[in-house]
Amino acid sequence: MKELENKVALVTGASRGIGRAISIALANEGAQLILTGRDLTALNETAQLIADLKRGPAPHVSQMDILDSTKIQRCINSALEIFGHIDILVNNSGITGKSARLWELTEAEWDECIDTNLKSSFLVSKAVIPSMLERKSGSIIFIGSITGKRPLIDRSVYAASKLGMVGMMRTLALELGRHNIRVNLVSPGFVEGPRLDGVIATVANRESVSPQEMSAKWQEMVPTGKFTSPENIAQGVLFFASERSGGTTGEDLNISGGLVMY
């Protein structure tokens, strides 16, 4: 029997990158997946990749605006009608936000990053938690960032959104522990992919060096000498989703190649 057989997992931002890797890892352990996000075409691509694995139930795809509480509740209600329960919630959706000094950010740019990364996790968790409380069971996993702990130039709004997520996670862990609901967070380091490439390109332009030079410089900052893969992050989520972490709540797990060790 696979570790997550008969478990239902909802993943936000499942259309690509870390969200897609997380979805595939959960499916490999037999979980019934509810894939959510705004890009329906990309979500269906993730669903097809999972279906091709033939390791578990066919995923359920649900287009959802993570900043519209009405649409979120409608999505959760539909999922509960279909599957009866949600055992695992992965709050993965997010954006990198604008790379700029704080005084160069507009109010709209600040709000967009805080809302997308932090408020969305509040709204989705708020919609899912009541059903977990009814069953006195569940695992909620946030995808944060080491940027919430280790400052990087030009990343103030992103850092604020991710450090705020840590505070929300720990408070929820305290509030929900007696109800057999665990709440944890994974803090990725520099994760390979288009998002990191974009941030590096912006910083490289500011420093008047090539993206390749800046990428090499950032890799030198990592003790392992290489960036983290989305699959590495997925394994951390899998740990928190499974009973292997049954005695763990309120934890912030760094997966950063040693870039952050606290």
CSV table of C-alpha atoms in Angstrom, one decimal:
chain,number,residue,atom,x,y,z
A,1,MET,CA,0.0,0.0,0.0
A,2,LYS,CA,1.3,3.4,-1.0
A,3,GLU,CA,1.9,6.0,1.8
A,4,LEU,CA,-0.9,8.3,0.7
A,5,GLU,CA,-3.4,5.8,-0.6
A,6,ASN,CA,-7.0,6.9,0.2
A,7,LYS,CA,-5.7,10.4,1.0
A,8,VAL,CA,-7.0,13.5,-0.8
A,9,ALA,CA,-4.6,16.3,-1.4
A,10,LEU,CA,-5.3,19.8,-2.7
A,11,VAL,CA,-2.3,21.6,-4.3
A,12,THR,CA,-2.5,25.3,-5.2
A,13,GLY,CA,-0.4,26.5,-8.1
A,14,ALA,CA,-0.1,23.0,-9.5
A,15,SER,CA,0.3,24.0,-13.1
A,16,ARG,CA,4.1,24.2,-13.3
A,17,GLY,CA,7.4,24.3,-11.4
A,18,ILE,CA,7.4,23.4,-7.8
A,19,GLY,CA,3.6,22.9,-7.7
A,20,ARG,CA,3.8,20.3,-10.6
A,21,ALA,CA,6.7,18.5,-8.9
A,22,ILE,CA,4.8,18.3,-5.6
A,23,SER,CA,1.7,17.0,-7.4
A,24,ILE,CA,3.6,14.3,-9.1
A,25,ALA,CA,5.3,13.2,-5.9
A,26,LEU,CA,2.0,13.0,-4.0
A,27,ALA,CA,0.4,11.1,-6.9
A,28,ASN,CA,3.3,8.6,-6.9
A,29,GLU,CA,2.4,7.7,-3.3
A,30,GLY,CA,-1.3,7.1,-4.3
A,31,ALA,CA,-2.9,10.4,-3.3
A,32,GLN,CA,-6.1,11.6,-5.0
A,33,LEU,CA,-5.0,15.0,-6.3
A,34,ILE,CA,-7.1,18.2,-6.6
A,35,LEU,CA,-5.0,20.4,-8.9
A,36,THR,CA,-5.8,24.1,-8.7
A,37,GLY,CA,-4.6,27.3,-10.3
A,38,ARG,CA,-5.5,29.9,-12.8
A,39,ASP,CA,-4.0,28.4,-16.0
A,40,LEU,CA,-6.4,25.6,-17.0
A,41,THR,CA,-4.2,24.5,-19.9
A,42,ALA,CA,-1.1,24.1,-17.7
A,43,LEU,CA,-3.2,22.3,-15.0
A,44,ASN,CA,-4.4,19.8,-17.6
A,45,GLU,CA,-0.8,19.2,-18.6
A,46,THR,CA,0.1,18.4,-15.0
A,47,ALA,CA,-3.0,16.1,-14.8
A,48,GLN,CA,-1.9,14.3,-17.9
A,49,LEU,CA,1.6,13.8,-16.7
A,50,ILE,CA,0.2,12.2,-13.5
A,51,ALA,CA,-2.3,10.1,-15.4
A,52,ASP,CA,0.6,8.8,-17.6
A,53,LEU,CA,2.3,7.5,-14.4
A,54,LYS,CA,-0.6,5.2,-13.6
A,55,ARG,CA,0.3,5.2,-10.0
A,56,GLY,CA,-2.9,6.4,-8.5
A,57,PRO,CA,-6.4,7.9,-9.1
A,58,ALA,CA,-6.9,10.3,-12.0
A,59,PRO,CA,-6.4,13.9,-10.8
A,60,HIS,CA,-9.3,16.3,-10.5
A,61,VAL,CA,-8.6,19.7,-12.1
A,62,SER,CA,-10.2,22.8,-10.7
A,63,GLN,CA,-9.5,26.3,-12.0
A,64,MET,CA,-9.4,28.7,-9.0
A,65,ASP,CA,-8.6,32.3,-8.4
A,66,ILE,CA,-6.6,32.3,-5.1
A,67,LEU,CA,-7.6,35.8,-4.3
A,68,ASP,CA,-11.3,35.5,-4.7
A,69,SER,CA,-12.8,34.0,-1.5
A,70,THR,CA,-16.1,33.2,-3.2
A,71,LYS,CA,-14.5,31.2,-5.9
A,72,ILE,CA,-12.2,29.5,-3.4
A,73,GLN,CA,-15.1,28.4,-1.3
A,74,ARG,CA,-17.0,27.1,-4.3
A,75,CYS,CA,-13.9,25.1,-5.3
A,76,ILE,CA,-13.5,23.6,-1.9
A,77,ASN,CA,-17.2,22.8,-1.6
A,78,SER,CA,-17.2,21.0,-4.9
A,79,ALA,CA,-14.1,19.0,-3.9
A,80,LEU,CA,-15.8,18.0,-0.6
A,81,GLU,CA,-18.9,17.0,-2.5
A,82,ILE,CA,-16.9,14.8,-4.8
A,83,PHE,CA,-14.3,13.3,-2.4
A,84,GLY,CA,-15.9,13.8,1.0
A,85,HIS,CA,-12.8,15.2,2.7
A,86,ILE,CA,-9.4,16.9,2.1
A,87,ASP,CA,-6.6,15.4,4.1
A,88,ILE,CA,-3.7,17.4,2.8
A,89,LEU,CA,-3.5,21.1,1.7
A,90,VAL,CA,-0.4,22.4,0.0
A,91,ASN,CA,-0.3,26.2,-0.1
A,92,ASN,CA,2.1,26.6,-3.0
A,93,SER,CA,0.8,29.4,-5.2
A,94,GLY,CA,2.9,32.5,-5.3
A,95,ILE,CA,4.9,35.0,-7.3
A,96,THR,CA,8.4,36.3,-7.1
A,97,GLY,CA,7.3,39.9,-6.9
A,98,LYS,CA,9.3,42.7,-8.3
A,99,SER,CA,13.0,42.8,-7.7
A,100,ALA,CA,13.7,46.3,-6.6
A,101,ARG,CA,14.8,48.4,-3.6
A,102,LEU,CA,11.9,49.0,-1.2
A,103,TRP,CA,11.8,52.7,-1.9
A,104,GLU,CA,11.5,51.9,-5.6
A,105,LEU,CA,8.4,49.7,-5.2
A,106,THR,CA,5.0,51.1,-5.9
A,107,GLU,CA,2.1,50.4,-3.5
A,108,ALA,CA,0.5,48.2,-6.2
A,109,GLU,CA,3.6,46.1,-6.6
A,110,TRP,CA,3.8,45.7,-2.8
A,111,ASP,CA,0.2,44.7,-2.5
A,112,GLU,CA,0.3,42.3,-5.4
A,113,CYS,CA,3.1,40.2,-3.9
A,114,ILE,CA,1.8,40.3,-0.3
A,115,ASP,CA,-1.7,39.3,-1.5
A,116,THR,CA,-0.6,36.6,-3.9
A,117,ASN,CA,1.9,35.0,-1.5
A,118,LEU,CA,0.4,35.6,1.9
A,119,LYS,CA,-3.3,36.5,1.7
A,120,SER,CA,-4.0,33.7,-0.7
A,121,SER,CA,-2.7,31.1,1.8
A,122,PHE,CA,-5.0,32.7,4.4
A,123,LEU,CA,-8.0,32.5,2.2
A,124,VAL,CA,-7.5,28.9,1.0
A,125,SER,CA,-6.6,27.6,4.5
A,126,LYS,CA,-9.6,29.4,5.9
A,127,ALA,CA,-11.8,27.5,3.4
A,128,VAL,CA,-10.3,24.1,4.0
A,129,ILE,CA,-9.7,24.1,7.8
A,130,PRO,CA,-13.4,23.7,8.9
A,131,SER,CA,-13.7,20.3,7.1
A,132,MET,CA,-10.4,19.2,8.7
A,133,LEU,CA,-11.7,20.2,12.1
A,134,GLU,CA,-14.9,18.1,11.6
A,135,ARG,CA,-12.7,15.0,10.9
A,136,LYS,CA,-10.1,16.0,13.5
A,137,SER,CA,-7.4,15.1,11.0
A,138,GLY,CA,-5.2,16.9,8.4
A,139,SER,CA,-1.9,18.2,7.2
A,140,ILE,CA,-1.4,21.7,6.0
A,141,ILE,CA,1.9,22.6,4.2
A,142,PHE,CA,3.1,26.0,3.2
A,143,ILE,CA,5.7,26.7,0.7
A,144,GLY,CA,7.8,29.6,2.0
A,145,SER,CA,11.4,30.6,1.1
A,146,ILE,CA,14.8,31.0,2.7
A,147,THR,CA,14.4,34.7,1.6
A,148,GLY,CA,12.1,35.1,4.6
A,149,LYS,CA,15.2,34.4,6.8
A,150,ARG,CA,18.2,35.3,4.8
A,151,PRO,CA,18.0,38.8,3.3
A,152,LEU,CA,18.8,39.4,-0.4
A,153,ILE,CA,19.1,42.8,-2.1
A,154,ASP,CA,16.1,43.9,-4.0
A,155,ARG,CA,13.8,41.2,-2.4
A,156,SER,CA,12.1,43.1,0.4
A,157,VAL,CA,8.5,42.5,-0.5
A,158,TYR,CA,9.1,38.9,-1.3
A,159,ALA,CA,10.9,38.4,2.0
A,160,ALA,CA,8.1,40.1,3.9
A,161,SER,CA,5.5,37.8,2.3
A,162,LYS,CA,7.4,34.6,3.1
A,163,LEU,CA,8.4,35.6,6.6
A,164,GLY,CA,4.7,36.5,7.3
A,165,MET,CA,3.8,33.0,6.1
A,166,VAL,CA,6.1,31.5,8.8
A,167,GLY,CA,4.2,33.4,11.5
A,168,MET,CA,0.9,32.3,10.2
A,169,MET,CA,2.0,28.7,10.0
A,170,ARG,CA,3.3,28.6,13.5
A,171,THR,CA,0.2,30.2,14.9
A,172,LEU,CA,-2.0,27.7,13.1
A,173,ALA,CA,0.1,24.8,14.3
A,174,LEU,CA,-0.5,26.0,17.9
A,175,GLU,CA,-4.2,26.5,17.3
A,176,LEU,CA,-4.8,23.2,15.5
A,177,GLY,CA,-2.5,20.8,17.3
A,178,ARG,CA,-5.2,19.6,19.7
A,179,HIS,CA,-7.4,18.8,16.7
A,180,ASN,CA,-4.9,16.4,15.2
A,181,ILE,CA,-4.1,18.8,12.4
A,182,ARG,CA,-0.4,19.4,11.7
A,183,VAL,CA,0.8,22.6,10.0
A,184,ASN,CA,4.4,22.9,8.6
A,185,LEU,CA,6.3,24.8,6.1
A,186,VAL,CA,9.1,24.1,3.5
A,187,SER,CA,11.6,26.9,2.9
A,188,PRO,CA,13.2,26.4,-0.6
A,189,GLY,CA,16.5,27.9,-1.5
A,190,PHE,CA,17.4,28.9,-5.0
A,191,VAL,CA,15.1,26.6,-7.0
A,192,GLU,CA,16.0,25.9,-10.6
A,193,GLY,CA,13.5,27.2,-13.2
A,194,PRO,CA,12.2,30.3,-15.0
A,195,ARG,CA,11.4,32.2,-11.8
A,196,LEU,CA,14.9,32.0,-10.5
A,197,ASP,CA,16.2,32.8,-14.0
A,198,GLY,CA,14.1,36.0,-14.1
A,199,VAL,CA,15.3,37.2,-10.7
A,200,ILE,CA,18.9,36.5,-11.5
A,201,ALA,CA,18.5,38.4,-14.8
A,202,THR,CA,17.1,41.4,-13.0
A,203,VAL,CA,19.8,41.5,-10.4
A,204,ALA,CA,22.5,40.9,-13.1
A,205,ASN,CA,21.2,43.9,-15.1
A,206,ARG,CA,21.4,46.1,-12.0
A,207,GLU,CA,24.9,45.0,-11.3
A,208,SER,CA,26.0,45.3,-14.9
A,209,VAL,CA,27.1,41.7,-15.3
A,210,SER,CA,25.8,38.9,-17.4
A,211,PRO,CA,23.1,36.5,-16.1
A,212,GLN,CA,25.5,33.7,-16.4
A,213,GLU,CA,28.1,35.5,-14.2
A,214,MET,CA,25.4,36.3,-11.6
A,215,SER,CA,24.1,32.7,-11.7
A,216,ALA,CA,27.6,31.4,-11.0
A,217,LYS,CA,28.0,33.9,-8.2
A,218,TRP,CA,24.7,32.7,-6.6
A,219,GLN,CA,25.7,29.1,-6.9
A,220,GLU,CA,29.0,29.9,-5.1
A,221,MET,CA,26.9,31.1,-2.2
A,222,VAL,CA,25.4,27.6,-1.8
A,223,PRO,CA,27.5,25.1,0.2
A,224,THR,CA,26.6,22.3,-2.2
A,225,GLY,CA,27.5,24.5,-5.1
A,226,LYS,CA,24.3,23.9,-7.0
A,227,PHE,CA,20.7,25.1,-7.1
A,228,THR,CA,17.8,23.1,-5.6
A,229,SER,CA,15.5,21.2,-7.9
A,230,PRO,CA,11.7,21.3,-7.7
A,231,GLU,CA,11.8,17.6,-7.0
A,232,ASN,CA,13.9,18.2,-3.8
A,233,ILE,CA,11.1,20.5,-2.6
A,234,ALA,CA,8.5,17.9,-3.4
A,235,GLN,CA,10.2,15.3,-1.2
A,236,GLY,CA,10.0,17.7,1.8
A,237,VAL,CA,6.3,18.2,1.2
A,238,LEU,CA,5.9,14.4,0.9
A,239,PHE,CA,7.5,14.0,4.3
A,240,PHE,CA,5.0,16.5,5.9
A,241,ALA,CA,2.1,15.0,4.1
A,242,SER,CA,2.8,11.5,5.3
A,243,GLU,CA,2.7,9.8,8.7
A,244,ARG,CA,6.5,9.9,8.7
A,245,SER,CA,6.1,13.4,10.2
A,246,GLY,CA,3.3,12.4,12.5
A,247,GLY,CA,5.1,13.9,15.5
A,248,THR,CA,6.0,17.1,13.7
A,249,THR,CA,4.1,20.4,13.6
A,250,GLY,CA,5.1,24.1,13.5
A,251,GLU,CA,8.3,23.1,11.7
A,252,ASP,CA,10.1,25.2,9.0
A,253,LEU,CA,12.2,22.9,6.9
A,254,ASN,CA,15.0,24.4,4.9
A,255,ILE,CA,15.7,22.7,1.5
A,256,SER,CA,18.5,25.0,0.3
A,257,GLY,CA,21.7,23.1,-0.2
A,258,GLY,CA,22.9,24.6,3.1
A,259,LEU,CA,22.3,28.2,2.0
A,260,VAL,CA,20.3,28.6,5.2
A,261,MET,CA,20.9,26.4,8.3
A,262,TYR,CA,18.5,28.0,10.8
